[in-house]
């Protein structure tokens, strides 16, 4: 199975009307300091069932110059991943379940001085 879990999550979160358009990315080279962004990064994972199911551990980081905007968006991303994404087909994958590894915590960016809230989830998926 060759499905990029970042592509699944970027596609899903980018389709949500509550998330600022164009703010979801899997590559920080697209981020402009000062613009609100949701950055998704693979933290590892493993094959659960041979070529049938994978688990991807994904960190989501929400950047904003406004602390309230950052925390509110991080909590929205958390809610959507945990409560709305399971059992959906996105980008050729069926997301079976999403479990929380770490809830959003404050970790400001020292160089840009942006507010950052980071959380982590485990995404269980298979080919649709």
GROMACS .gro file of N, CA and C in nm:
model
  384
    1UNK      N    1   0.085  -0.118   0.000
    1UNK     CA    2   0.000   0.000   0.000
    1UNK      C    3   0.089   0.124   0.000
    2UNK      N    4   0.066   0.212  -0.095
    2UNK     CA    5   0.148   0.333  -0.108
    2UNK      C    6   0.060   0.456  -0.105
    3UNK      N    7   0.015   0.489   0.013
    3UNK     CA    8  -0.071   0.607   0.030
    3UNK      C    9   0.000   0.702   0.128
    4UNK      N   10   0.017   0.826   0.086
    4UNK     CA   11   0.083   0.926   0.170
    4UNK      C   12  -0.018   0.978   0.273
    5UNK      N   13   0.003   0.954   0.402
    5UNK     CA   14  -0.093   0.999   0.503
    5UNK      C   15  -0.102   1.152   0.512
    6UNK      N   16   0.006   1.220   0.479
    6UNK     CA   17   0.002   1.367   0.481
    6UNK      C   18  -0.094   1.416   0.373
    7UNK      N   19  -0.090   1.354   0.256
    7UNK     CA   20  -0.182   1.391   0.148
    7UNK      C   21  -0.328   1.371   0.191
    8UNK      N   22  -0.354   1.261   0.262
    8UNK     CA   23  -0.490   1.234   0.310
    8UNK      C   24  -0.537   1.348   0.401
    9UNK      N   25  -0.454   1.385   0.498
    9UNK     CA   26  -0.495   1.485   0.596
    9UNK      C   27  -0.499   1.626   0.539
   10UNK      N   28  -0.404   1.659   0.452
   10UNK     CA   29  -0.408   1.791   0.389
   10UNK      C   30  -0.536   1.804   0.307
   11UNK      N   31  -0.567   1.703   0.229
   11UNK     CA   32  -0.689   1.706   0.147
   11UNK      C   33  -0.814   1.719   0.234
   12UNK      N   34  -0.820   1.642   0.341
   12UNK     CA   35  -0.937   1.646   0.429
   12UNK      C   36  -0.951   1.782   0.498
   13UNK      N   37  -0.846   1.828   0.564
   13UNK     CA   38  -0.856   1.955   0.639
   13UNK      C   39  -0.876   2.073   0.545
   14UNK      N   40  -0.814   2.069   0.428
   14UNK     CA   41  -0.827   2.179   0.332
   14UNK      C   42  -0.970   2.190   0.278
   15UNK      N   43  -1.046   2.080   0.284
   15UNK     CA   44  -1.183   2.082   0.234
   15UNK      C   45  -1.283   2.140   0.334
   16UNK      N   46  -1.239   2.162   0.458
   16UNK     CA   47  -1.330   2.211   0.562
   16UNK      C   48  -1.347   2.362   0.552
   17UNK      N   49  -1.470   2.408   0.555
   17UNK     CA   50  -1.496   2.551   0.545
   17UNK      C   51  -1.450   2.628   0.669
   18UNK      N   52  -1.440   2.561   0.782
   18UNK     CA   53  -1.400   2.628   0.907
   18UNK      C   54  -1.250   2.656   0.913
   19UNK      N   55  -1.173   2.589   0.828
   19UNK     CA   56  -1.028   2.606   0.825
   19UNK      C   57  -0.994   2.710   0.718
   20UNK      N   58  -0.913   2.812   0.751
   20UNK     CA   59  -0.880   2.916   0.652
   20UNK      C   60  -0.827   2.854   0.521
   21UNK      N   61  -0.882   2.898   0.411
   21UNK     CA   62  -0.844   2.846   0.278
   21UNK      C   63  -0.694   2.860   0.256
   22UNK      N   64  -0.634   2.751   0.208
   22UNK     CA   65  -0.492   2.752   0.175
   22UNK      C   66  -0.398   2.747   0.293
   23UNK      N   67  -0.451   2.731   0.414
   23UNK     CA   68  -0.364   2.734   0.532
   23UNK      C   69  -0.305   2.597   0.569
   24UNK      N   70  -0.361   2.490   0.513
   24UNK     CA   71  -0.316   2.355   0.548
   24UNK      C   72  -0.203   2.313   0.454
   25UNK      N   73  -0.093   2.266   0.512
   25UNK     CA   74   0.022   2.230   0.429
   25UNK      C   75   0.102   2.115   0.490
   26UNK      N   76   0.167   2.042   0.403
   26UNK     CA   77   0.254   1.934   0.445
   26UNK      C   78   0.399   1.969   0.422
   27UNK      N   79   0.425   2.095   0.389
   27UNK     CA   80   0.560   2.141   0.357
   27UNK      C   81   0.573   2.285   0.405
   28UNK      N   82   0.662   2.309   0.500
   28UNK     CA   83   0.675   2.443   0.558
   28UNK      C   84   0.739   2.544   0.462
   29UNK      N   85   0.789   2.501   0.347
   29UNK     CA   86   0.845   2.598   0.253
   29UNK      C   87   0.736   2.688   0.198
   30UNK      N   88   0.609   2.646   0.211
   30UNK     CA   89   0.497   2.727   0.164
   30UNK      C   90   0.453   2.831   0.268
   31UNK      N   91   0.500   2.818   0.392
   31UNK     CA   92   0.454   2.905   0.501
   31UNK      C   93   0.519   3.042   0.494
   32UNK      N   94   0.436   3.144   0.502
   32UNK     CA   95   0.483   3.282   0.509
   32UNK      C   96   0.465   3.327   0.653
   33UNK      N   97   0.575   3.370   0.716
   33UNK     CA   98   0.569   3.414   0.855
   33UNK      C   99   0.460   3.519   0.872
   34UNK      N  100   0.376   3.497   0.972
   34UNK     CA  101   0.267   3.590   1.000
   34UNK      C  102   0.133   3.543   0.948
   35UNK      N  103   0.133   3.450   0.854
   35UNK     CA  104   0.007   3.395   0.803
   35UNK      C  105  -0.031   3.271   0.882
   36UNK      N  106  -0.158   3.259   0.916
   36UNK     CA  107  -0.206   3.142   0.989
   36UNK      C  108  -0.183   3.017   0.904
   37UNK      N  109  -0.129   2.913   0.968
   37UNK     CA  110  -0.098   2.790   0.896
   37UNK      C  111  -0.122   2.668   0.984
   38UNK      N  112  -0.163   2.559   0.919
   38UNK     CA  113  -0.172   2.428   0.983
   38UNK      C  114  -0.071   2.340   0.911
   39UNK      N  115   0.036   2.303   0.982
   39UNK     CA  116   0.143   2.224   0.923
   39UNK      C  117   0.132   2.081   0.974
   40UNK      N  118   0.132   1.985   0.882
   40UNK     CA  119   0.122   1.843   0.915
   40UNK      C  120   0.255   1.775   0.888
   41UNK      N  121   0.302   1.696   0.986
   41UNK     CA  122   0.432   1.631   0.972
   41UNK      C  123   0.421   1.486   1.018
   42UNK      N  124   0.478   1.396   0.938
   42UNK     CA  125   0.480   1.255   0.974
   42UNK      C  126   0.581   1.233   1.085
   43UNK      N  127   0.538   1.163   1.190
   43UNK     CA  128   0.625   1.133   1.304
   43UNK      C  129   0.658   0.984   1.311
   44UNK      N  130   0.618   0.910   1.207
   44UNK     CA  131   0.643   0.767   1.204
   44UNK      C  132   0.513   0.690   1.193
   45UNK      N  133   0.515   0.568   1.245
   45UNK     CA  134   0.399   0.481   1.237
   45UNK      C  135   0.446   0.341   1.204
   46UNK      N  136   0.353   0.255   1.164
   46UNK     CA  137   0.391   0.119   1.129
   46UNK      C  138   0.279   0.049   1.053
   47UNK      N  139   0.317  -0.060   0.987
   47UNK     CA  140   0.221  -0.144   0.917
   47UNK      C  141   0.148  -0.226   1.022
   48UNK      N  142   0.016  -0.220   1.022
   48UNK     CA  143  -0.063  -0.293   1.121
   48UNK      C  144  -0.097  -0.432   1.070
   49UNK      N  145  -0.146  -0.439   0.947
   49UNK     CA  146  -0.183  -0.568   0.887
   49UNK      C  147  -0.123  -0.576   0.747
   50UNK      N  148  -0.015  -0.651   0.733
   50UNK     CA  149   0.055  -0.673   0.606
   50UNK      C  150   0.038  -0.557   0.509
   51UNK      N  151  -0.024  -0.581   0.394
   51UNK     CA  152  -0.044  -0.472   0.298
   51UNK      C  153  -0.185  -0.417   0.305
   52UNK      N  154  -0.252  -0.434   0.417
   52UNK     CA  155  -0.393  -0.396   0.429
   52UNK      C  156  -0.421  -0.273   0.513
   53UNK      N  157  -0.341  -0.247   0.616
   53UNK     CA  158  -0.371  -0.133   0.703
   53UNK      C  159  -0.243  -0.075   0.761
   54UNK      N  160  -0.235   0.058   0.760
   54UNK     CA  161  -0.122   0.130   0.817
   54UNK      C  162  -0.168   0.218   0.932
   55UNK      N  163  -0.072   0.246   1.018
   55UNK     CA  164  -0.092   0.347   1.123
   55UNK      C  165   0.013   0.455   1.097
   56UNK      N  166  -0.031   0.580   1.086
   56UNK     CA  167   0.060   0.692   1.069
   56UNK      C  168   0.045   0.784   1.189
   57UNK      N  169   0.156   0.817   1.252
   57UNK     CA  170   0.156   0.913   1.362
   57UNK      C  171   0.186   1.050   1.302
   58UNK      N  172   0.094   1.142   1.320
   58UNK     CA  173   0.101   1.273   1.256
   58UNK      C  174   0.096   1.383   1.361
   59UNK      N  175   0.191   1.476   1.350
   59UNK     CA  176   0.187   1.595   1.435
   59UNK      C  177   0.124   1.708   1.355
   60UNK      N  178   0.034   1.782   1.419
   60UNK     CA  179  -0.021   1.902   1.356
   60UNK      C  180   0.022   2.022   1.439
   61UNK      N  181   0.075   2.122   1.370
   61UNK     CA  182   0.121   2.246   1.432
   61UNK      C  183   0.041   2.361   1.373
   62UNK      N  184  -0.018   2.441   1.458
   62UNK     CA  185  -0.097   2.555   1.412
   62UNK      C  186  -0.022   2.683   1.447
   63UNK      N  187   0.010   2.761   1.345
   63UNK     CA  188   0.085   2.886   1.359
   63UNK      C  189  -0.007   3.005   1.340
   64UNK      N  190   0.010   3.108   1.422
   64UNK     CA  191  -0.061   3.234   1.403
   64UNK      C  192   0.007   3.343   1.486
   65UNK      N  193  -0.004   3.467   1.439
   65UNK     CA  194   0.047   3.579   1.518
   65UNK      C  195  -0.044   3.607   1.638
   66UNK      N  196  -0.167   3.557   1.631
   66UNK     CA  197  -0.264   3.577   1.738
   66UNK      C  198  -0.279   3.445   1.816
   67UNK      N  199  -0.251   3.448   1.947
   67UNK     CA  200  -0.256   3.327   2.027
   67UNK      C  201  -0.393   3.263   2.027
   68UNK      N  202  -0.499   3.340   2.041
   68UNK     CA  203  -0.635   3.285   2.044
   68UNK      C  204  -0.669   3.218   1.911
   69UNK      N  205  -0.630   3.276   1.801
   69UNK     CA  206  -0.653   3.215   1.670
   69UNK      C  207  -0.582   3.080   1.662
   70UNK      N  208  -0.458   3.075   1.711
   70UNK     CA  209  -0.381   2.951   1.705
   70UNK      C  210  -0.444   2.841   1.790
   71UNK      N  211  -0.482   2.871   1.913
   71UNK     CA  212  -0.540   2.768   1.999
   71UNK      C  213  -0.677   2.726   1.950
   72UNK      N  214  -0.758   2.820   1.905
   72UNK     CA  215  -0.892   2.785   1.855
   72UNK      C  216  -0.883   2.694   1.732
   73UNK      N  217  -0.791   2.725   1.641
   73UNK     CA  218  -0.776   2.644   1.521
   73UNK      C  219  -0.717   2.506   1.556
   74UNK      N  220  -0.625   2.501   1.649
   74UNK     CA  221  -0.569   2.371   1.691
   74UNK      C  222  -0.677   2.282   1.752
   75UNK      N  223  -0.764   2.339   1.832
   75UNK     CA  224  -0.873   2.261   1.892
   75UNK      C  225  -0.974   2.218   1.787
   76UNK      N  226  -0.998   2.301   1.685
   76UNK     CA  227  -1.087   2.263   1.576
   76UNK      C  228  -1.026   2.147   1.496
   77UNK      N  229  -0.897   2.157   1.464
   77UNK     CA  230  -0.829   2.050   1.391
   77UNK      C  231  -0.837   1.920   1.471
   78UNK      N  232  -0.810   1.929   1.599
   78UNK     CA  233  -0.820   1.811   1.688
   78UNK      C  234  -0.958   1.749   1.681
   79UNK      N  235  -1.060   1.832   1.696
   79UNK     CA  236  -1.199   1.784   1.693
   79UNK      C  237  -1.233   1.717   1.561
   80UNK      N  238  -1.196   1.780   1.451
   80UNK     CA  239  -1.229   1.725   1.319
   80UNK      C  240  -1.156   1.593   1.292
   81UNK      N  241  -1.029   1.586   1.334
   81UNK     CA  242  -0.954   1.462   1.312
   81UNK      C  243  -1.010   1.348   1.397
   82UNK      N  244  -1.041   1.375   1.521
   82UNK     CA  245  -1.086   1.269   1.612
   82UNK      C  246  -1.233   1.231   1.593
   83UNK      N  247  -1.317   1.330   1.564
   83UNK     CA  248  -1.461   1.306   1.565
   83UNK      C  249  -1.525   1.295   1.426
   84UNK      N  250  -1.464   1.356   1.327
   84UNK     CA  251  -1.529   1.362   1.195
   84UNK      C  252  -1.458   1.279   1.087
   85UNK      N  253  -1.327   1.264   1.097
   85UNK     CA  254  -1.252   1.195   0.992
   85UNK      C  255  -1.272   1.043   0.989
   86UNK      N  256  -1.283   0.974   1.103
   86UNK     CA  257  -1.299   0.827   1.096
   86UNK      C  258  -1.419   0.785   1.010
   87UNK      N  259  -1.396   0.681   0.931
   87UNK     CA  260  -1.494   0.621   0.840
   87UNK      C  261  -1.516   0.702   0.713
   88UNK      N  262  -1.429   0.798   0.685
   88UNK     CA  263  -1.438   0.876   0.560
   88UNK      C  264  -1.336   0.824   0.459
   89UNK      N  265  -1.373   0.835   0.332
   89UNK     CA  266  -1.281   0.806   0.224
   89UNK      C  267  -1.224   0.939   0.175
   90UNK      N  268  -1.090   0.950   0.179
   90UNK     CA  269  -1.021   1.072   0.139
   90UNK      C  270  -0.896   1.033   0.060
   91UNK      N  271  -0.880   1.091  -0.058
   91UNK     CA  272  -0.760   1.070  -0.141
   91UNK      C  273  -0.725   0.923  -0.159
   92UNK      N  274  -0.825   0.841  -0.186
   92UNK     CA  275  -0.801   0.700  -0.213
   92UNK      C  276  -0.782   0.613  -0.091
   93UNK      N  277  -0.805   0.669   0.027
   93UNK     CA  278  -0.789   0.592   0.151
   93UNK      C  279  -0.917   0.596   0.233
   94UNK      N  280  -0.945   0.484   0.299
   94UNK     CA  281  -1.053   0.479   0.397
   94UNK      C  282  -0.987   0.495   0.533
   95UNK      N  283  -1.022   0.603   0.602
   95UNK     CA  284  -0.969   0.626   0.737
   95UNK      C  285  -1.057   0.548   0.833
   96UNK      N  286  -0.997   0.447   0.894
   96UNK     CA  287  -1.071   0.359   0.984
   96UNK      C  288  -1.091   0.421   1.121
   97UNK      N  289  -0.986   0.482   1.173
   97UNK     CA  290  -0.995   0.542   1.307
   97UNK      C  291  -0.884   0.643   1.323
   98UNK      N  292  -0.902   0.732   1.421
   98UNK     CA  293  -0.801   0.830   1.459
   98UNK      C  294  -0.799   0.833   1.611
   99UNK      N  295  -0.679   0.816   1.667
   99UNK     CA  296  -0.662   0.820   1.813
   99UNK      C  297  -0.568   0.934   1.849
  100UNK      N  298  -0.594   0.995   1.963
  100UNK     CA  299  -0.508   1.103   2.008
  100UNK      C  300  -0.385   1.048   2.078
  101UNK      N  301  -0.270   1.101   2.041
  101UNK     CA  302  -0.144   1.069   2.109
  101UNK      C  303  -0.113   1.181   2.207
  102UNK      N  304  -0.131   1.306   2.163
  102UNK     CA  305  -0.102   1.422   2.247
  102UNK      C  306  -0.195   1.536   2.208
  103UNK      N  307  -0.263   1.594   2.307
  103UNK     CA  308  -0.353   1.706   2.278
  103UNK      C  309  -0.270   1.833   2.253
  104UNK      N  310  -0.330   1.935   2.192
  104UNK     CA  311  -0.255   2.056   2.159
  104UNK      C  312  -0.188   2.120   2.280
  105UNK      N  313  -0.061   2.149   2.264
  105UNK     CA  314   0.016   2.217   2.370
  105UNK      C  315   0.085   2.338   2.308
  106UNK      N  316   0.112   2.436   2.391
  106UNK     CA  317   0.174   2.560   2.345
  106UNK      C  318   0.324   2.543   2.328
  107UNK      N  319   0.375   2.578   2.209
  107UNK     CA  320   0.517   2.567   2.178
  107UNK      C  321   0.552   2.679   2.080
  108UNK      N  322   0.566   2.803   2.129
  108UNK     CA  323   0.588   2.917   2.038
  108UNK      C  324   0.716   2.903   1.958
  109UNK      N  325   0.714   2.954   1.836
  109UNK     CA  326   0.830   2.952   1.748
  109UNK      C  327   0.925   3.064   1.791
  110UNK      N  328   1.045   3.027   1.834
  110UNK     CA  329   1.141   3.125   1.888
  110UNK      C  330   1.194   3.220   1.782
  111UNK      N  331   1.207   3.174   1.658
  111UNK     CA  332   1.265   3.261   1.555
  111UNK      C  333   1.162   3.356   1.495
  112UNK      N  334   1.041   3.308   1.468
  112UNK     CA  335   0.940   3.395   1.404
  112UNK      C  336   0.853   3.468   1.506
  113UNK      N  337   0.856   3.422   1.631
  113UNK     CA  338   0.774   3.478   1.740
  113UNK      C  339   0.625   3.452   1.718
  114UNK      N  340   0.592   3.353   1.634
  114UNK     CA  341   0.453   3.316   1.613
  114UNK      C  342   0.408   3.224   1.727
  115UNK      N  343   0.279   3.231   1.757
  115UNK     CA  344   0.219   3.138   1.852
  115UNK      C  345   0.199   3.006   1.779
  116UNK      N  346   0.234   2.894   1.845
  116UNK     CA  347   0.220   2.762   1.784
  116UNK      C  348   0.159   2.667   1.888
  117UNK      N  349   0.056   2.596   1.845
  117UNK     CA  350  -0.002   2.490   1.925
  117UNK      C  351   0.015   2.360   1.848
  118UNK      N  352   0.070   2.257   1.917
  118UNK     CA  353   0.104   2.131   1.853
  118UNK      C  354   0.028   2.015   1.919
  119UNK      N  355  -0.027   1.927   1.836
  119UNK     CA  356  -0.091   1.806   1.883
  119UNK      C  357  -0.046   1.690   1.797
  120UNK      N  358  -0.079   1.568   1.839
  120UNK     CA  359  -0.038   1.452   1.761
  120UNK      C  360  -0.148   1.346   1.765
  121UNK      N  361  -0.169   1.283   1.649
  121UNK     CA  362  -0.270   1.178   1.636
  121UNK      C  363  -0.211   1.057   1.565
  122UNK      N  364  -0.275   0.942   1.587
  122UNK     CA  365  -0.245   0.821   1.513
  122UNK      C  366  -0.362   0.798   1.419
  123UNK      N  367  -0.333   0.785   1.290
  123UNK     CA  368  -0.436   0.767   1.188
  123UNK      C  369  -0.424   0.623   1.134
  124UNK      N  370  -0.532   0.548   1.143
  124UNK     CA  371  -0.538   0.411   1.092
  124UNK      C  372  -0.613   0.414   0.961
  125UNK      N  373  -0.551   0.364   0.853
  125UNK     CA  374  -0.615   0.373   0.722
  125UNK      C  375  -0.579   0.254   0.634
  126UNK      N  376  -0.662   0.237   0.531
  126UNK     CA  377  -0.643   0.132   0.432
  126UNK      C  378  -0.681   0.189   0.296
  127UNK      N  379  -0.646   0.120   0.190
  127UNK     CA  380  -0.685   0.164   0.056
  127UNK      C  381  -0.837   0.151   0.042
  128UNK      N  382  -0.896   0.250  -0.020
  128UNK     CA  383  -1.043   0.250  -0.037
  128UNK      C  384  -1.085   0.159  -0.152
   0.00000   0.00000   0.00000
